[in-house]
Amino acid sequence: MLWGVSFLVSDLLSVSIHQFKADCLQLCEQHYPTVHNRGMRGNHLGKTLCRRILSTLNKADIPAELHQCHQGDALEQPIFRIETAEFNLWIIAHRLVSANLARREALVQSVNTACQQIDENKQHHLLIVSDHWFDRSKASKEIPAWWLGQLPVNINDYLADGIRLQECTNTLPHCLQQQYLLSGGQHQIHHPLKRNGSNKTVHRYLLLTAYYQLQ
């Protein structure tokens, strides 16, 4: 039964993230150039994704309630909990407005909130969502490798857009494994934005997701 729930959650999240990418494209079109200059606020990023997940659960006839663990748009790492009868889903929204080590560590530390509240009565799942606009710094160019644990396979697509990706030694999957014993995560990079007219992918904008089953 537990494995069945796990596969169900993974499938539902895949559908939600796919639809969420369309939301991001629409949002950026409506709020250009604000989003292009600074990305989305973490609270907006998290709430938009949560609404998509709730919609997906509703279509699957799974009753769910949304709770925000901390209130306030000013929070840099908003944490949400979607609660159902069989599982809890924790959503951490963390904007990488900067790619520096402090911002990366803040994301890793925010996972502690979810890990400390696990109980044995139901499954717990974790979804981390972030976004980032490349700048000229080496730290920025490390983000894909840091997030995935390795350089993406389509490295030449970035190079064609003038982005020379860099390797990263201390990656996010490694940090989550070391600090919280999390493994088997699904780390993905998405590029929802398209150039006006040509419909070409905007590689300078990253939408990042990572999914883990906590127990």
XYZ file of N, CA and C in Angstrom:
645
model
N 0.829 -1.204 0.000
C 0.000 0.000 0.000
C 0.863 1.252 0.000
N 1.952 1.242 0.799
C 2.828 2.399 0.888
C 3.481 2.697 -0.448
N 3.924 1.627 -1.145
C 4.539 1.845 -2.449
C 3.527 2.419 -3.426
N 2.260 1.947 -3.320
C 1.218 2.466 -4.189
C 0.997 3.942 -3.979
N 0.974 4.375 -2.711
C 0.809 5.791 -2.398
C 1.985 6.593 -2.937
N 3.189 6.052 -2.794
C 4.385 6.754 -3.251
C 4.348 6.999 -4.750
N 4.002 5.960 -5.521
C 3.910 6.128 -6.972
C 2.807 7.101 -7.343
N 1.702 7.054 -6.615
C 0.600 7.975 -6.874
C 1.044 9.424 -6.679
N 1.717 9.698 -5.572
C 2.185 11.056 -5.284
C 3.153 11.530 -6.362
N 4.080 10.667 -6.753
C 5.054 11.029 -7.783
C 4.360 11.372 -9.092
N 3.363 10.587 -9.474
C 2.640 10.841 -10.720
C 1.848 12.148 -10.638
N 1.187 12.370 -9.505
C 0.400 13.587 -9.340
C 1.289 14.832 -9.389
N 2.471 14.729 -8.792
C 3.388 15.861 -8.808
C 3.925 16.128 -10.214
N 4.154 15.081 -10.981
C 4.621 15.258 -12.361
C 3.603 16.041 -13.176
N 2.329 15.702 -13.005
C 1.266 16.428 -13.702
C 1.226 17.884 -13.236
N 1.314 18.085 -11.921
C 1.228 19.434 -11.359
C 2.382 20.307 -11.826
N 3.594 19.767 -11.843
C 4.767 20.542 -12.254
C 4.672 20.901 -13.731
N 4.181 19.981 -14.535
C 4.006 20.273 -15.956
C 3.057 21.453 -16.158
N 1.961 21.472 -15.420
C 1.007 22.574 -15.518
C 1.566 23.845 -14.887
N 2.369 23.688 -13.854
C 2.976 24.820 -13.175
C 3.918 25.582 -14.107
N 4.586 24.870 -15.002
C 5.472 25.531 -15.959
C 4.686 26.483 -16.862
N 3.473 26.082 -17.224
C 2.612 26.964 -18.014
C 2.206 28.188 -17.197
N 1.978 27.989 -15.893
C 1.658 29.118 -15.011
C 2.815 30.117 -14.978
N 4.032 29.600 -14.901
C 5.221 30.466 -14.846
C 5.347 31.291 -16.121
N 5.092 30.661 -17.257
C 5.181 31.373 -18.527
C 4.156 32.499 -18.579
N 2.940 32.209 -18.154
C 1.894 33.226 -18.159
C 2.208 34.357 -17.190
N 2.718 33.994 -16.002
C 3.047 34.993 -15.006
C 4.140 35.931 -15.500
N 5.147 35.370 -16.124
C 6.249 36.194 -16.616
C 5.797 37.103 -17.747
N 4.877 36.628 -18.573
C 4.361 37.469 -19.649
C 3.551 38.639 -19.096
N 2.808 38.383 -18.017
C 1.951 39.417 -17.436
C 2.737 40.441 -16.631
N 3.873 40.021 -16.075
C 4.618 40.898 -15.172
C 6.018 41.220 -15.689
N 6.213 41.161 -17.000
C 7.494 41.573 -17.580
C 7.628 43.100 -17.408
N 8.812 43.660 -17.008
C 10.081 42.939 -16.818
C 10.370 42.574 -15.366
N 9.409 42.773 -14.460
C 9.675 42.539 -13.035
C 10.202 41.138 -12.772
N 9.507 40.128 -13.252
C 9.930 38.750 -13.018
C 11.261 38.473 -13.702
N 11.447 39.028 -14.893
C 12.702 38.796 -15.610
C 13.898 39.399 -14.875
N 13.667 40.463 -14.149
C 14.773 41.108 -13.437
C 15.069 40.441 -12.095
N 14.033 39.950 -11.425
C 14.239 39.471 -10.055
C 13.691 38.072 -9.789
N 13.060 37.446 -10.760
C 12.426 36.161 -10.501
C 11.150 36.353 -9.702
N 10.498 35.268 -9.347
C 9.288 35.334 -8.546
C 9.637 35.341 -7.063
N 8.815 36.012 -6.256
C 9.002 35.928 -4.811
C 8.752 34.494 -4.368
N 9.476 34.070 -3.343
C 9.344 32.702 -2.872
C 7.923 32.355 -2.465
N 7.236 33.307 -1.816
C 5.884 33.041 -1.369
C 4.951 32.856 -2.564
N 5.133 33.675 -3.594
C 4.320 33.564 -4.802
C 4.625 32.255 -5.516
N 5.890 31.918 -5.600
C 6.325 30.677 -6.240
C 5.674 29.473 -5.557
N 5.742 29.447 -4.222
C 5.201 28.320 -3.476
C 3.688 28.227 -3.559
N 3.000 29.357 -3.424
C 1.538 29.340 -3.457
C 1.003 28.938 -4.826
N 1.664 29.398 -5.876
C 1.228 29.041 -7.221
C 1.354 27.542 -7.444
N 2.470 26.962 -7.011
C 2.656 25.518 -7.150
C 1.653 24.755 -6.290
N 1.422 25.224 -5.078
C 0.467 24.548 -4.192
C -0.935 24.535 -4.798
N -1.330 25.646 -5.410
C -2.651 25.684 -6.047
C -2.755 24.650 -7.164
N -1.688 24.487 -7.914
C -1.678 23.489 -8.970
C -1.789 22.071 -8.392
N -1.056 21.802 -7.337
C -1.107 20.476 -6.718
C -2.489 20.199 -6.161
N -3.088 21.175 -5.493
C -4.438 21.005 -4.948
C -5.448 20.736 -6.059
N -5.300 21.416 -7.184
C -6.180 21.187 -8.312
C -6.033 19.761 -8.845
N -4.780 19.296 -8.924
C -4.533 17.936 -9.398
C -5.123 16.907 -8.441
N -4.953 17.137 -7.143
C -5.519 16.221 -6.146
C -7.045 16.212 -6.221
N -7.627 17.376 -6.415
C -9.079 17.473 -6.506
C -9.613 16.673 -7.698
N -8.926 16.770 -8.833
C -9.340 16.016 -10.015
C -9.190 14.514 -9.808
N -8.280 14.115 -8.918
C -8.088 12.699 -8.602
C -8.974 12.255 -7.435
N -9.898 13.140 -7.001
C -10.826 12.846 -5.886
C -10.080 12.542 -4.589
N -9.018 13.317 -4.338
C -8.255 13.180 -3.094
C -8.433 14.469 -2.296
N -9.242 14.462 -1.236
C -9.414 15.667 -0.410
C -8.095 16.084 0.219
N -7.827 17.389 0.230
C -6.558 17.892 0.769
C -6.760 19.267 1.358
N -5.935 19.574 2.356
C -5.942 20.890 2.984
C -4.542 21.487 2.891
N -4.502 22.802 2.663
C -3.228 23.504 2.554
C -2.964 24.306 3.817
N -1.759 24.181 4.352
C -1.343 24.949 5.521
C -0.010 25.611 5.202
N 0.136 26.881 5.586
C 1.429 27.547 5.476
C 2.067 27.573 6.853
N 3.259 27.007 6.929
C 3.909 26.851 8.232
C 4.333 28.179 8.821
N 4.673 29.129 7.975
C 5.056 30.458 8.437
C 4.376 31.475 7.555
N 3.885 32.530 8.139
C 3.163 33.531 7.391
C 4.082 34.686 6.989
N 3.687 35.373 5.947
C 4.404 36.599 5.578
C 5.093 36.496 4.242
N 4.826 37.431 3.353
C 5.443 37.435 2.038
C 6.939 37.700 2.100
N 7.404 38.263 3.217
C 8.811 38.639 3.291
C 9.719 37.442 3.555
N 9.152 36.315 3.956
C 9.970 35.154 4.250
C 10.661 34.660 2.989
N 11.929 34.301 3.129
C 12.698 33.891 1.968
C 12.515 32.418 1.644
N 12.144 31.607 2.639
C 11.930 30.195 2.404
C 10.552 29.785 2.916
N 9.473 30.196 2.264
C 8.142 29.783 2.711
C 8.001 28.264 2.667
N 7.346 27.721 3.687
C 7.141 26.276 3.776
C 5.649 26.005 3.887
N 5.142 25.129 3.031
C 3.736 24.776 3.000
C 3.583 23.284 3.275
N 2.414 22.909 3.780
C 2.095 21.491 3.982
C 0.732 21.215 3.378
N 0.683 20.268 2.456
C -0.584 19.795 1.912
C -0.895 18.469 2.585
N -2.001 18.427 3.287
C -2.341 17.269 4.112
C -3.519 16.512 3.515
N -3.343 15.202 3.355
C -4.420 14.317 2.938
C -4.555 13.218 3.979
N -5.520 12.332 3.793
C -5.739 11.252 4.753
C -4.579 10.273 4.780
N -3.886 10.115 3.650
C -2.852 9.086 3.559
C -1.429 9.634 3.538
N -1.255 10.899 3.208
C 0.108 11.425 3.140
C 0.112 12.921 3.370
N 1.287 13.415 3.785
C 1.556 14.844 3.878
C 2.613 15.202 2.835
N 2.401 16.304 2.168
C 3.372 16.794 1.198
C 3.887 18.143 1.662
N 5.198 18.227 1.863
C 5.844 19.470 2.277
C 6.401 20.155 1.038
N 6.094 21.434 0.877
C 6.593 22.212 -0.256
C 7.437 23.362 0.285
N 8.696 23.379 -0.107
C 9.607 24.449 0.282
C 9.914 25.289 -0.949
N 9.597 26.576 -0.878
C 9.846 27.491 -1.996
C 11.018 28.389 -1.639
N 12.079 28.291 -2.405
C 13.322 28.993 -2.057
C 13.889 29.658 -3.302
N 13.774 30.965 -3.375
C 14.325 31.692 -4.517
C 15.842 31.780 -4.443
N 16.488 31.411 -5.518
C 17.932 31.600 -5.610
C 18.192 32.922 -6.310
N 17.776 34.006 -5.629
C 18.013 35.331 -6.200
C 19.508 35.580 -6.315
N 20.273 34.920 -5.465
C 21.732 34.880 -5.563
C 22.153 33.416 -5.525
N 23.232 33.106 -6.205
C 23.715 31.727 -6.247
C 24.797 31.465 -5.208
N 25.024 32.408 -4.288
C 26.144 32.255 -3.356
C 25.920 31.112 -2.375
N 26.965 30.753 -1.652
C 26.921 29.601 -0.755
C 25.930 29.794 0.386
N 25.759 31.022 0.838
C 24.826 31.288 1.932
C 23.390 30.969 1.515
N 23.009 31.344 0.306
C 21.665 31.051 -0.186
C 21.466 29.553 -0.370
N 22.469 28.873 -0.842
C 22.366 27.421 -1.020
C 22.213 26.723 0.333
N 23.001 27.157 1.312
C 22.936 26.549 2.639
C 21.600 26.830 3.303
N 21.043 28.009 3.078
C 19.735 28.337 3.645
C 18.668 27.388 3.120
N 18.763 27.015 1.854
C 17.814 26.052 1.295
C 17.953 24.700 1.980
N 19.189 24.241 2.121
C 19.423 22.941 2.769
C 18.896 22.947 4.197
N 19.127 24.021 4.921
C 18.680 24.094 6.303
C 17.161 24.126 6.421
N 16.478 24.694 5.431
C 15.020 24.783 5.500
C 14.358 23.414 5.434
N 15.037 22.422 4.897
C 14.501 21.063 4.828
C 14.322 20.488 6.234
N 15.082 21.001 7.190
C 15.015 20.518 8.562
C 13.613 20.666 9.155
N 12.900 21.717 8.766
C 11.551 21.944 9.282
C 10.637 20.779 8.959
N 10.699 20.296 7.729
C 9.868 19.156 7.331
C 10.338 17.868 7.997
N 11.639 17.652 8.036
C 12.168 16.400 8.578
C 11.859 16.244 10.071
N 11.778 17.351 10.797
C 11.530 17.281 12.235
C 10.073 16.978 12.571
N 9.170 17.100 11.619
C 7.752 16.941 11.909
C 7.158 15.660 11.323
N 8.002 14.726 10.976
C 7.533 13.455 10.423
C 6.966 12.587 11.548
N 5.828 11.970 11.295
C 5.296 10.963 12.207
C 5.107 9.667 11.425
N 4.813 8.598 12.124
C 4.754 7.279 11.499
C 3.345 6.908 11.055
N 2.387 7.793 11.242
C 1.005 7.450 10.922
C 0.696 7.555 9.438
N 1.509 8.296 8.697
C 1.276 8.446 7.260
C 2.596 8.735 6.558
N 2.577 8.627 5.247
C 3.767 8.951 4.471
C 3.978 10.461 4.427
N 5.247 10.845 4.333
C 5.607 12.251 4.167
C 6.460 12.387 2.916
N 6.167 13.420 2.137
C 6.884 13.673 0.895
C 7.362 15.118 0.895
N 8.446 15.356 0.200
C 9.055 16.685 0.151
C 9.215 17.128 -1.286
N 8.785 18.342 -1.578
C 8.999 18.943 -2.888
C 9.638 20.306 -2.688
N 10.828 20.484 -3.238
C 11.531 21.764 -3.183
C 11.401 22.419 -4.551
N 11.043 23.686 -4.553
C 10.947 24.427 -5.807
C 11.743 25.726 -5.672
N 12.445 26.068 -6.731
C 13.247 27.292 -6.731
C 13.324 27.829 -8.156
N 13.786 29.061 -8.279
C 14.074 29.584 -9.612
C 15.328 30.456 -9.552
N 15.902 30.678 -10.710
C 17.163 31.424 -10.762
C 17.364 31.987 -12.165
N 17.826 33.246 -12.214
C 18.280 33.848 -13.460
C 19.802 33.848 -13.459
N 20.406 33.303 -14.512
C 21.865 33.303 -14.604
C 22.407 34.734 -14.608
N 23.498 34.935 -13.881
C 24.273 36.158 -14.018
C 25.679 35.773 -14.476
N 26.614 36.669 -14.374
C 27.950 36.398 -14.910
C 28.872 35.701 -13.916
N 28.400 35.477 -12.714
C 29.274 34.901 -11.685
C 29.489 33.400 -11.895
N 30.604 32.914 -11.375
C 30.899 31.479 -11.421
C 29.874 30.714 -10.593
N 29.474 31.277 -9.448
C 28.500 30.609 -8.583
C 27.185 30.378 -9.320
N 26.756 31.353 -10.102
C 25.520 31.214 -10.865
C 25.629 30.086 -11.882
N 26.755 30.006 -12.540
C 26.949 28.986 -13.571
C 27.109 27.580 -12.974
N 27.283 27.500 -11.645
C 27.366 26.206 -10.969
C 25.984 25.647 -10.598
N 24.947 26.486 -10.640
C 23.647 26.078 -10.110
C 23.106 24.789 -10.740
N 23.116 24.620 -12.063
C 22.596 23.356 -12.608
C 23.311 22.121 -12.059
N 24.649 22.159 -12.013
C 25.394 21.014 -11.492
C 25.154 20.838 -9.996
N 25.045 21.952 -9.267
C 24.758 21.875 -7.828
C 23.391 21.243 -7.590
N 22.411 21.608 -8.380
C 21.055 21.099 -8.177
C 20.929 19.620 -8.574
N 21.490 19.274 -9.717
C 21.337 17.915 -10.241
C 22.325 16.913 -9.656
N 23.454 17.421 -9.169
C 24.522 16.519 -8.745
C 25.517 16.271 -9.851
N 25.265 16.813 -11.022
C 26.151 16.689 -12.185
C 25.715 17.714 -13.225
N 26.555 17.939 -14.206
C 26.177 18.853 -15.281
C 25.012 18.266 -16.083
N 24.099 19.090 -16.555
C 23.002 18.575 -17.383
C 23.532 18.043 -18.701
N 22.778 17.132 -19.302
C 23.239 16.500 -20.540
C 23.198 17.477 -21.718
N 22.309 18.468 -21.647
C 22.181 19.419 -22.765
C 23.049 20.650 -22.549
N 24.270 20.450 -22.123
C 25.174 21.551 -21.808
C 25.410 22.455 -23.022
N 25.357 21.891 -24.226
C 25.589 22.691 -25.423
C 24.465 23.685 -25.682
N 23.248 23.390 -25.211
C 22.145 24.331 -25.364
C 22.408 25.606 -24.568
N 22.989 25.434 -23.382
C 23.348 26.598 -22.577
C 24.485 27.381 -23.243
N 25.454 26.651 -23.748
C 26.601 27.287 -24.379
C 26.166 28.125 -25.589
N 25.173 27.623 -26.319
C 24.667 28.353 -27.478
C 24.016 29.667 -27.068
N 23.555 29.738 -25.822
C 22.980 30.983 -25.297
C 23.996 31.801 -24.513
N 25.276 31.440 -24.641
C 26.336 32.208 -24.002
C 26.557 31.883 -22.543
N 26.069 30.721 -22.079
C 26.209 30.327 -20.678
C 27.158 29.134 -20.588
N 28.320 29.360 -20.012
C 29.315 28.290 -19.884
C 29.187 27.692 -18.479
N 28.462 26.584 -18.387
C 28.194 25.965 -17.091
C 29.473 25.477 -16.429
N 29.445 25.471 -15.089
C 30.602 25.052 -14.302
C 30.259 23.829 -13.456
N 31.253 22.989 -13.218
C 31.102 21.854 -12.306
C 30.943 22.375 -10.876
N 30.395 21.535 -10.001
C 30.246 21.901 -8.592
C 30.544 20.673 -7.747
N 31.387 20.833 -6.757
C 31.807 19.680 -5.950
C 30.795 19.318 -4.862
N 30.345 20.307 -4.088
C 29.433 20.039 -2.977
C 27.990 20.269 -3.445
N 27.341 19.226 -3.950
C 26.059 19.368 -4.612
C 24.886 19.258 -3.636
N 23.706 19.690 -4.094
C 22.500 19.615 -3.265
C 22.130 18.171 -2.913
N 22.091 17.231 -3.857
C 21.788 15.842 -3.470
C 22.756 15.307 -2.415
N 24.037 15.655 -2.541
C 25.028 15.201 -1.568
C 24.752 15.816 -0.194
N 24.433 17.114 -0.151
C 24.164 17.781 1.123
C 22.932 17.182 1.814
N 21.878 16.910 1.048
C 20.667 16.328 1.632
C 20.915 14.914 2.135
N 21.774 14.185 1.442
C 22.148 12.844 1.891
C 22.953 12.913 3.184
N 23.907 13.833 3.241
C 24.776 13.938 4.408
C 24.028 14.432 5.645
N 23.163 15.422 5.492
C 22.523 16.050 6.646
C 21.229 15.369 7.074
N 20.483 14.820 6.103
C 19.159 14.273 6.433
C 18.963 12.835 5.975
N 20.025 12.219 5.444
C 19.967 10.836 4.967
C 18.918 10.655 3.878
N 18.697 11.692 3.092
C 17.741 11.613 1.990
C 18.444 11.102 0.735
N 17.828 10.143 0.073
C 18.400 9.589 -1.153
C 17.263 9.251 -2.118
N 17.635 8.969 -3.350
C 16.648 8.599 -4.347
C 15.773 9.747 -4.800
N 16.257 10.967 -4.665
C 15.461 12.126 -5.057
C 15.394 12.308 -6.562
N 14.359 12.984 -7.005
C 14.185 13.316 -8.419
C 14.451 14.816 -8.593
N 15.641 15.156 -9.036
C 16.033 16.546 -9.229
C 15.894 16.889 -10.716
N 15.182 17.969 -10.990
C 14.944 18.362 -12.376
C 15.154 19.858 -12.575
N 15.537 20.211 -13.800
C 15.646 21.601 -14.211
C 14.675 21.828 -15.363
N 13.898 22.894 -15.260
C 12.913 23.217 -16.286
C 13.200 24.623 -16.826
N 12.810 24.842 -18.064
C 12.950 26.158 -18.704
C 11.603 26.528 -19.320
N 10.684 27.056 -18.510
C 9.330 27.319 -19.024
C 9.214 28.528 -19.947
N 10.170 29.442 -19.900
C 10.033 30.682 -20.663
C 10.479 30.499 -22.119
N 9.772 31.193 -23.012
C 10.082 31.162 -24.443
C 10.313 32.589 -24.934
N 11.155 32.714 -25.938
C 11.413 34.028 -26.517
C 10.214 34.458 -27.367
N 9.860 35.720 -27.256
C 8.765 36.241 -28.060
C 9.096 36.135 -29.543
N 8.149 35.636 -30.312
C 8.330 35.543 -31.755
C 8.917 34.222 -32.197
N 10.071 33.847 -31.650
C 10.751 32.632 -32.116
C 10.325 31.382 -31.353
N 9.748 31.541 -30.163
C 9.339 30.419 -29.309
C 10.528 29.571 -28.860
N 11.731 30.132 -28.918
C 12.921 29.409 -28.465
C 13.009 29.443 -26.950
N 13.561 28.381 -26.387
C 13.703 28.257 -24.940
C 14.656 29.317 -24.390
N 14.251 29.935 -23.279
C 15.116 30.891 -22.585
C 15.912 30.127 -21.530
N 17.137 29.769 -21.853
C 17.950 28.974 -20.937
C 18.463 29.782 -19.754
N 18.400 31.105 -19.837
C 18.901 31.925 -18.734
C 17.983 31.889 -17.512
N 16.772 31.397 -17.686
C 15.857 31.257 -16.549
C 15.719 29.786 -16.187
N 15.946 29.469 -14.919
C 15.849 28.099 -14.419
C 14.680 27.974 -13.456
N 13.842 26.983 -13.663
C 12.856 26.563 -12.679
C 13.321 25.206 -12.181
N 13.550 25.094 -10.884
C 14.198 23.922 -10.306
C 13.241 23.191 -9.371
N 13.159 21.870 -9.500
C 12.333 21.069 -8.590
C 13.120 19.856 -8.105
N 12.835 19.456 -6.872
C 13.439 18.249 -6.307
C 12.391 17.557 -5.440
N 12.184 16.273 -5.668
C 11.163 15.508 -4.939
C 11.805 14.354 -4.180
N 11.404 14.192 -2.930
C 11.863 13.079 -2.098
C 10.694 12.489 -1.317
N 10.708 11.172 -1.152
C 9.829 10.547 -0.179
C 10.591 10.505 1.141
N 10.030 11.135 2.173
C 10.724 11.224 3.459
C 10.619 9.943 4.262
N 9.507 9.216 4.110
C 9.385 7.904 4.768
C 8.331 7.088 4.047
